[in-house]
Short mmCIF file of C-alpha atoms in Angstrom, two decimals:
data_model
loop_
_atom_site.label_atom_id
_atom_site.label_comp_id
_atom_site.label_asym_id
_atom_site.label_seq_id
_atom_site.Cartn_x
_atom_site.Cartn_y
_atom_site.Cartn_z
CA UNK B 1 32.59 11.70 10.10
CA UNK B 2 29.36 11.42 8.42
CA UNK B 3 27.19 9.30 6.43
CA UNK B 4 25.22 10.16 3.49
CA UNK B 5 21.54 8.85 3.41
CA UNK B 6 19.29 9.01 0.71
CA UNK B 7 15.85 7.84 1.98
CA UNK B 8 12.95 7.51 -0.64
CA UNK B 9 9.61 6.90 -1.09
CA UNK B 10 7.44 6.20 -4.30
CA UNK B 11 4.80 8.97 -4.53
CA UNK B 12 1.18 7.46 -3.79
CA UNK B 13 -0.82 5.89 -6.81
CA UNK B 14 -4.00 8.15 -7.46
CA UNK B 15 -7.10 5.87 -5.47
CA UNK B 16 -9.83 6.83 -8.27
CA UNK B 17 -8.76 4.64 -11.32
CA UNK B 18 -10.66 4.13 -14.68
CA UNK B 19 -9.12 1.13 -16.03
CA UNK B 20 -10.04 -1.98 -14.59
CA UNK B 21 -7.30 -4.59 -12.60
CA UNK B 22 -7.55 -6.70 -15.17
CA UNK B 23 -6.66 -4.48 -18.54
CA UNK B 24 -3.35 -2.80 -16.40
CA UNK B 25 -1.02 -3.92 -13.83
CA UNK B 26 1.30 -1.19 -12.53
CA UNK B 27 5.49 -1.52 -12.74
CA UNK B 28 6.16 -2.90 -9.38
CA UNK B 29 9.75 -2.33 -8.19
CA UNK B 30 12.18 -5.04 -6.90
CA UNK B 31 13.99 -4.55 -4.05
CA UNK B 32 17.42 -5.32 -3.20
CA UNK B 33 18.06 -4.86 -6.61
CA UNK B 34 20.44 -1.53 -5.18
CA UNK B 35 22.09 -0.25 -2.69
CA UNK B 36 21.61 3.35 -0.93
CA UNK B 37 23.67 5.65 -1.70
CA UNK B 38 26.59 6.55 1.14
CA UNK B 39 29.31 9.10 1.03
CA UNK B 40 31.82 9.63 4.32
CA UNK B 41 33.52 13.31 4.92
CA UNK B 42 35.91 14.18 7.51
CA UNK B 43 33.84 17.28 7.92
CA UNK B 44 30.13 17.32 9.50
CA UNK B 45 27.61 18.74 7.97
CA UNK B 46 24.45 19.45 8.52
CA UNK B 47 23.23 20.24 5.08
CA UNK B 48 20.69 18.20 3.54
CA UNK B 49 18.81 18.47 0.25
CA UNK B 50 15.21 16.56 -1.09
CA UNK B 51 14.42 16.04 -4.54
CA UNK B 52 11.12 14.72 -6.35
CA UNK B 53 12.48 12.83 -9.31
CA UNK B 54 9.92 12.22 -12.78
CA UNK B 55 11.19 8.95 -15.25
CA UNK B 56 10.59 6.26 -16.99
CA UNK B 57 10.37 2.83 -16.56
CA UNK B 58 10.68 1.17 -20.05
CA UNK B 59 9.34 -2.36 -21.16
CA UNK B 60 12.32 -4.02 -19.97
CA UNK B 61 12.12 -2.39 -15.99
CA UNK B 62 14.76 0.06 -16.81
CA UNK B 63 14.74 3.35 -15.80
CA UNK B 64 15.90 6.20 -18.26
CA UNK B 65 14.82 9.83 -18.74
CA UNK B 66 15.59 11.25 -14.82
CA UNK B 67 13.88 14.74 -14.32
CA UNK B 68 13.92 16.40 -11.40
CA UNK B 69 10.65 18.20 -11.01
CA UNK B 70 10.84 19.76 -7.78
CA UNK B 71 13.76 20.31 -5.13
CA UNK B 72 14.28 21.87 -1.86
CA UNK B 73 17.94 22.06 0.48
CA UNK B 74 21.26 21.68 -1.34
CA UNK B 75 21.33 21.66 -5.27
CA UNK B 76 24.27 19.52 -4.78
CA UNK B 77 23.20 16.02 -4.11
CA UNK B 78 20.44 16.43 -7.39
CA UNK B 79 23.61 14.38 -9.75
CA UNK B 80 24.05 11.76 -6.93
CA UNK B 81 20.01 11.19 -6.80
CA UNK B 82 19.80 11.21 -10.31
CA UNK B 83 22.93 8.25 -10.40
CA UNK B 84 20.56 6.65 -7.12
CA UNK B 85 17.54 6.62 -9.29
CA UNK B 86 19.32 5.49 -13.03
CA UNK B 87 20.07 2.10 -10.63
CA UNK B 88 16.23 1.25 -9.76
CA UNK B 89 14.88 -2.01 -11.19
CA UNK B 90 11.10 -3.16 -11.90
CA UNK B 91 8.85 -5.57 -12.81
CA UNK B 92 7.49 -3.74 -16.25
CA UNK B 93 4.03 -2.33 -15.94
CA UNK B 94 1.72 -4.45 -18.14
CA UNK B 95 -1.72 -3.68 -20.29
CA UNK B 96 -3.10 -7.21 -21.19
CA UNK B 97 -0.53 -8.92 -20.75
CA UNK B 98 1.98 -6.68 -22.88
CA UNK B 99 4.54 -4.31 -21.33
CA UNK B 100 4.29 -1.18 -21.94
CA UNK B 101 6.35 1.63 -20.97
CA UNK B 102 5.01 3.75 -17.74
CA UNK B 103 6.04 7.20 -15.88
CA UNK B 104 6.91 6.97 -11.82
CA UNK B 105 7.70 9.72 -9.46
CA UNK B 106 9.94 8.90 -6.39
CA UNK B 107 11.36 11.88 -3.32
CA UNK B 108 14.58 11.25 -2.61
CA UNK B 109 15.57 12.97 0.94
CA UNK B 110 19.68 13.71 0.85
CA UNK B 111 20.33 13.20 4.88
CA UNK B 112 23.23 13.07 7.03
CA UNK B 113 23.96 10.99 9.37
CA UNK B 114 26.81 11.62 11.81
CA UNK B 115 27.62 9.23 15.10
CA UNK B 116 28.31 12.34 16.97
CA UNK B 117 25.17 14.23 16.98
CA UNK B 118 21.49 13.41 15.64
CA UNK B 119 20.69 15.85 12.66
CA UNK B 120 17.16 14.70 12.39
CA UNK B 121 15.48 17.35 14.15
CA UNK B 122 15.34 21.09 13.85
CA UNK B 123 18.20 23.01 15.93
CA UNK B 124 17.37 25.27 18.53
CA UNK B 125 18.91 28.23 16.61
CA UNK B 126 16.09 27.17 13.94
CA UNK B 127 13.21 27.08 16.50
CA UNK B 128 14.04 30.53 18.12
CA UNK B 129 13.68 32.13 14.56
CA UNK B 130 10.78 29.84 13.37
CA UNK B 131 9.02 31.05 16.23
CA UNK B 132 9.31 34.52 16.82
CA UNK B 133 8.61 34.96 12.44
CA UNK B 134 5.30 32.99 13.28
CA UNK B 135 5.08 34.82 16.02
CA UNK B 136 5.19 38.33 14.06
CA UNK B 137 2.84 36.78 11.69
CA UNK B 138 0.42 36.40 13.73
CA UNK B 139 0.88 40.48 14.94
CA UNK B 140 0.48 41.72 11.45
CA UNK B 141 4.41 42.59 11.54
CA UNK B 142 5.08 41.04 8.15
CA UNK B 143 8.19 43.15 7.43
CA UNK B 144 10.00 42.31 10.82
CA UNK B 145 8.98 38.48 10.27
CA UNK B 146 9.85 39.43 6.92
CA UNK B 147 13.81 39.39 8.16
CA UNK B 148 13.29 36.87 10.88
CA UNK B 149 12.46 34.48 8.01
CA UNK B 150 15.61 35.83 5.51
CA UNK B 151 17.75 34.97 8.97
CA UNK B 152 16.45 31.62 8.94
CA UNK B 153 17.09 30.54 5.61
CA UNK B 154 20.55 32.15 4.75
CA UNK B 155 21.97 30.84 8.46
CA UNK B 156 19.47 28.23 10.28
CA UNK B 157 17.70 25.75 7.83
CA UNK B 158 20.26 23.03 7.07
CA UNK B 159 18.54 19.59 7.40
CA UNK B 160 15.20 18.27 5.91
CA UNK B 161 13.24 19.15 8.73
CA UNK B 162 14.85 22.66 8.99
CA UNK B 163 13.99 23.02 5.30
CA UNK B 164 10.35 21.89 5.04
CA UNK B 165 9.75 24.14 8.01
CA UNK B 166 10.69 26.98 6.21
CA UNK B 167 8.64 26.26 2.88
CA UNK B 168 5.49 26.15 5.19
CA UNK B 169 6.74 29.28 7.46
CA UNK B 170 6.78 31.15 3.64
CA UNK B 171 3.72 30.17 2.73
CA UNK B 172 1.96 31.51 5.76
CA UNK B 173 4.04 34.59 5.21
CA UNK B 174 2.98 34.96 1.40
CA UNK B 175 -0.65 34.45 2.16
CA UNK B 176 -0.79 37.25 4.80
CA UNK B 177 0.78 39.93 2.50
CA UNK B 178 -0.98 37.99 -0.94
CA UNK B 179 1.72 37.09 -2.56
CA UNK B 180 0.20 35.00 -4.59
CA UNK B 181 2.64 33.74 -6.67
CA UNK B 182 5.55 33.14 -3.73
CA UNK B 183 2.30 31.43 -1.50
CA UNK B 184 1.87 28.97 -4.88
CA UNK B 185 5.31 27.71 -4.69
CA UNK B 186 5.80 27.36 -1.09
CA UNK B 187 2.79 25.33 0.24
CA UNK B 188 3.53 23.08 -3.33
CA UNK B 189 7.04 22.56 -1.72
CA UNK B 190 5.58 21.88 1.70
CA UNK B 191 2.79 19.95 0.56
CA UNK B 192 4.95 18.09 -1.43
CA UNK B 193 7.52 17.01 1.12
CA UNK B 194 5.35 16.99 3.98
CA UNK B 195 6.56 13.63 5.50
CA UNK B 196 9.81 15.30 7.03
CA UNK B 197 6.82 17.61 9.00
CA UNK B 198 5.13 16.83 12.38
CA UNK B 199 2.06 15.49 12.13
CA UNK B 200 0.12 18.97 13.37
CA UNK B 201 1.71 20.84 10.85
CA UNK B 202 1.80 18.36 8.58
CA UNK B 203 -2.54 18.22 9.19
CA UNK B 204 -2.37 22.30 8.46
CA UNK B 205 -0.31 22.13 5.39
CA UNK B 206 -2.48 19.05 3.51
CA UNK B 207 -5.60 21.50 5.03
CA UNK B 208 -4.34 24.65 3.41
CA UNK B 209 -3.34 22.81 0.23
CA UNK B 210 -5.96 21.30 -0.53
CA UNK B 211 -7.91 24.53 -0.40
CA UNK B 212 -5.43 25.84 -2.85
CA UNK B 213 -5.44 22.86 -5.31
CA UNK B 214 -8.99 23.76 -4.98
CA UNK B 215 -9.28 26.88 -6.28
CA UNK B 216 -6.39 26.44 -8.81
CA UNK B 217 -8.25 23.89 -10.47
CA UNK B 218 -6.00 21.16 -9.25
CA UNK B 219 -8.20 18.68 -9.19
CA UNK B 220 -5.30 15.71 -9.09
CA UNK B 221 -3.12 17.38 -6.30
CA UNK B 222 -6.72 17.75 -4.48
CA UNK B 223 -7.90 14.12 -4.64
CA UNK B 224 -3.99 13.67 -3.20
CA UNK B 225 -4.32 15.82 -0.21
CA UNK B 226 -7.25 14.00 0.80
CA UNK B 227 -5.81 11.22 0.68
CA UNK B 228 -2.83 12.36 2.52
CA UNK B 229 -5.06 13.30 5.79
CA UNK B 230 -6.10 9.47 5.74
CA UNK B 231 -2.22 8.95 6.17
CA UNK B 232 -1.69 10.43 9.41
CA UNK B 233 -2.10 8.12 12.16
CA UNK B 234 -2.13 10.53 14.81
CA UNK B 235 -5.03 12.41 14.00
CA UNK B 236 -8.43 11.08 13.67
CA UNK B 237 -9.89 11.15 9.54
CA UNK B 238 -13.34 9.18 9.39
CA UNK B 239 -14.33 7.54 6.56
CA UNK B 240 -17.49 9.71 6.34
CA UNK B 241 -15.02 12.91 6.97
CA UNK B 242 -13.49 10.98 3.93
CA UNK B 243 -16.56 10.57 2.04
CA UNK B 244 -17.94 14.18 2.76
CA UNK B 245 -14.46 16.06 1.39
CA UNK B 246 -14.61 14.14 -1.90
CA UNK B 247 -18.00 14.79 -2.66
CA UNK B 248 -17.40 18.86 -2.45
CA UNK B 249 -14.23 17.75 -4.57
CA UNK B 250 -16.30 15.86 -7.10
CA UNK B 251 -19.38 17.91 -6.96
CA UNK B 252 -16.62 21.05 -7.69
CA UNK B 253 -14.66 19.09 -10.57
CA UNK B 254 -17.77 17.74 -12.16
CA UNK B 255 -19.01 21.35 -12.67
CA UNK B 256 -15.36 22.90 -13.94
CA UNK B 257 -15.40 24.17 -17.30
CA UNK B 258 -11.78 25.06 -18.79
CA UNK B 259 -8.96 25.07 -16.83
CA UNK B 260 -6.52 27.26 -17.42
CA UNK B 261 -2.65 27.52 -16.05
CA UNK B 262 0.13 29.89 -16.25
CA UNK B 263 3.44 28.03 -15.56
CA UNK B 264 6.83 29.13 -14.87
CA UNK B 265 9.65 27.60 -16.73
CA UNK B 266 13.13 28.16 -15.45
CA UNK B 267 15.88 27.55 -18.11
CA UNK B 268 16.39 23.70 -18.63
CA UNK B 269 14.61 22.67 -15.23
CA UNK B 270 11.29 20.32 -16.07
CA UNK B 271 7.85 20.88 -15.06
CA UNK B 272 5.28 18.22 -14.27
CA UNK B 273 1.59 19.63 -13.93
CA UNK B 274 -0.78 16.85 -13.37
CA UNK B 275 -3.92 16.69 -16.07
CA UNK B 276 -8.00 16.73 -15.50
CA UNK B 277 -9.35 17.01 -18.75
CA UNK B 278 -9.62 15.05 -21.92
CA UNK B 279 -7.96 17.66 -24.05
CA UNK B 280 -5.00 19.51 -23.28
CA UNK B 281 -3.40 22.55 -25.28
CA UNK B 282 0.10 24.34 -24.40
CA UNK B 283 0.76 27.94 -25.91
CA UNK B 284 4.38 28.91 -25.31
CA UNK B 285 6.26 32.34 -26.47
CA UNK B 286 9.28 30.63 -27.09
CA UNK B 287 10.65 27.17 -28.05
CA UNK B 288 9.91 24.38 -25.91
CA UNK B 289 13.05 21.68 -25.51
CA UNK B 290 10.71 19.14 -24.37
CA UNK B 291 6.91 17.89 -24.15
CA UNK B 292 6.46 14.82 -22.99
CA UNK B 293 2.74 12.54 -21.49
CA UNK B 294 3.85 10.75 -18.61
CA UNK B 295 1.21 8.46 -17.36
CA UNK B 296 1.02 5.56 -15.89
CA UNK B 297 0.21 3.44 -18.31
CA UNK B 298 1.78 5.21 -21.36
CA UNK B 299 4.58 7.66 -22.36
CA UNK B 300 4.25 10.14 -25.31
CA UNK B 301 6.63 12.39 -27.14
CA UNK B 302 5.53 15.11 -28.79
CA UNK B 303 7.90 17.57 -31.29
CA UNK B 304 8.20 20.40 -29.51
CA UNK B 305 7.75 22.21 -33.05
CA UNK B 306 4.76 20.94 -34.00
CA UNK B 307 2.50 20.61 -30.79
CA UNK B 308 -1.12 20.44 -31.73
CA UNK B 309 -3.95 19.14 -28.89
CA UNK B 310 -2.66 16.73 -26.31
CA UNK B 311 -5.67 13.94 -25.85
CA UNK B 312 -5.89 12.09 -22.87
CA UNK B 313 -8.32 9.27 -22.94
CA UNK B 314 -10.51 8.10 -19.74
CA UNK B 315 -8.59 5.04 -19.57
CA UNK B 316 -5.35 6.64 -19.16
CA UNK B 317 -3.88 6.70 -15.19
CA UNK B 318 -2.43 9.74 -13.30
CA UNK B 319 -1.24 11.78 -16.81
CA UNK B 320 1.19 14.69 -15.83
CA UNK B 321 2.87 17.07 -18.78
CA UNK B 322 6.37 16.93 -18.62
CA UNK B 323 7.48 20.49 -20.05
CA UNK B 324 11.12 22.09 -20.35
CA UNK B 325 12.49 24.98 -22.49
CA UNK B 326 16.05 26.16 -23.10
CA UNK B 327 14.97 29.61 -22.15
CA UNK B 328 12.83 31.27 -19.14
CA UNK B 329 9.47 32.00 -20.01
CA UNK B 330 5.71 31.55 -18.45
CA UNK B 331 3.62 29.11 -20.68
CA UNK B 332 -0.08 28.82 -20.91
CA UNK B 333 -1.97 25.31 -19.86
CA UNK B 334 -5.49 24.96 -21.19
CA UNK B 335 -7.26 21.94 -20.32
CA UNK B 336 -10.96 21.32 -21.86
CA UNK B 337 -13.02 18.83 -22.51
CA UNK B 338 -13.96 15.19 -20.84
CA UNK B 339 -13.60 15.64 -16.79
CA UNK B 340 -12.14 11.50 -16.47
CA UNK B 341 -10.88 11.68 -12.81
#
């Protein structure tokens, strides 16, 4: 028999804030306010999903408009998250002294847990594949680890762990042979989820990503990974290492002129690309079904039909673009104009 887990963990609040304490206080959640979410089987399983959940918290501490933004394992736990996250309760987020409506993000890990065995690691069948792809990797034999890394995902990578692993094993694999596009998503995905990784890997991913955010003009996701090497306790991050990585960052985003994205949209499934710039302009091919400022201190609709410039102001905290369309198609993020980070 198993149990059904769903572990989360609100995503980080960006350090480098332009309002002051006293002009906004952030929603604070209340605990015990809900109960994790538990399901029993009669069969085992070893399958296990994680989710990274966008939404709302109103001015009453409700939460309304779930969107799952990212998502690795099983697609089948994303309705039970999205019921796990409808049920969260806050403390409304406040600007002097008036609540105001704010955007959160929150991973939700889907895990199993069975009294027979432990499902919290990788399996050994996983390890004997993970190796001998990284393995081939490392000899230049990208077809062969190529196959070794198709084995793993259609029979080995089951659990969290198992799936994380994988994401990073892919993004080694897509750098190697420049696949630019497939190295993009994968190191996102393992960047993103990083917590089910150990630490060593988990030092190599945050390394590699942040040289990616880097030169993708990330400048958000950078100022994250830094922060996420001060999180590991097992490895030793000064506060002058600290001190010297965010000056190239700054010195980098200070002299960045326009930034411009190409983003995937799959049919109906959000996007949430994070914002540098004062002024923000979205060119799409086809009609959008949603465009939506999430930050944390405000929420903005736009009609889809009528989207002129999107202006963020140097007061406003951690801004993403929430973007969906009824139809597949790459759109085109331009950001310009004040650099407020």
């Amino acid at each position: 028999m198993k149990k059904l887990l769903l572990a989360l963990s609100l995503a980080s609040t960006f350090t480098h804030l332009s309002v002051s304490a006293d002009d906004f206080v952030a929603a604070e959640i209340i605990n015990k306010n809900y109960d994790q979410l538990t399901n029993t089987s009669p069969r085992a399983s070893r399958l296990e999903g994680i989710n990274l959940s966008s939404y709302v918290v109103d001015e009453n501490g409700q939460v309304s408009d779930i969107e799952i933004v990212a998502s690795l394992g099983q697609k089948k736990y994303q309705r039970e998250v999205l019921d796990y996250v409808s049920k969260l309760n806050y403390k409304s987020a406040q600007i002097n002294g008036s609540a105001v409506p704010t955007a959160k993000t929150i991973t939700v890990s889907s895990q199993n847990v069975h009294a027979s065995f432990s499902n919290d690691q990788a399996s050994p069948a996983f390890f004997d594949d993970y190796e001998k792809a990284s393995q081939l990797i490392d000899e230049k034999k990208y077809d062969e680890a190529k196959a070794y890394i198709t084995e793993l995902e259609n029979e080995h990578t089951k659990n969290t762990v198992e799936i994380v692993l994988l994401a990073w094993l892919k993004s080694q694999h897509s750098y190697f042979v420049q696949d630019w596009k497939s190295f993009d998503k994968s190191i996102y995905e393992a960047f993103l989820f990083r917590d089910n990784l150990p630490d060593q890997i988990k030092k190599r991913v945050i390394k590699n990503a942040l040289q990616w955010f880097i030169s993708k003009q990330d400048y958000v996701r950078a100022y994250d990974a830094i922060d996420a090497l001060g999180d590991i306790e097992s490895i030793t991050f000064s506060e002058e290492n600290r001190a010297q990585l965010l000056a190239q960052v700054n010195d980098i985003y200070k002299n960045s002129g326009a930034i411009n994205q190409q983003i995937t949209l799959e049919s109906e499934k959000a996007v949430l690309p994070l914002l540098s710039k004062g002024t923000v302009e979205l060119s799409a091919s086809k009609p959008l079904s949603k465009v939506q400022l999430r930050c944390e201190n405000k929420v903005v609709n736009y009609n889809t039909n009528e989207i002129d410039k999107i202006l963020i102001s140097k007061n406003d905290i951690r801004c993403g673009l929430l973007i969906k369309s009824a139809q597949a198609q790459t759109v085109t993020l331009k950001q310009t104009g004040e650099s407020f980070l």
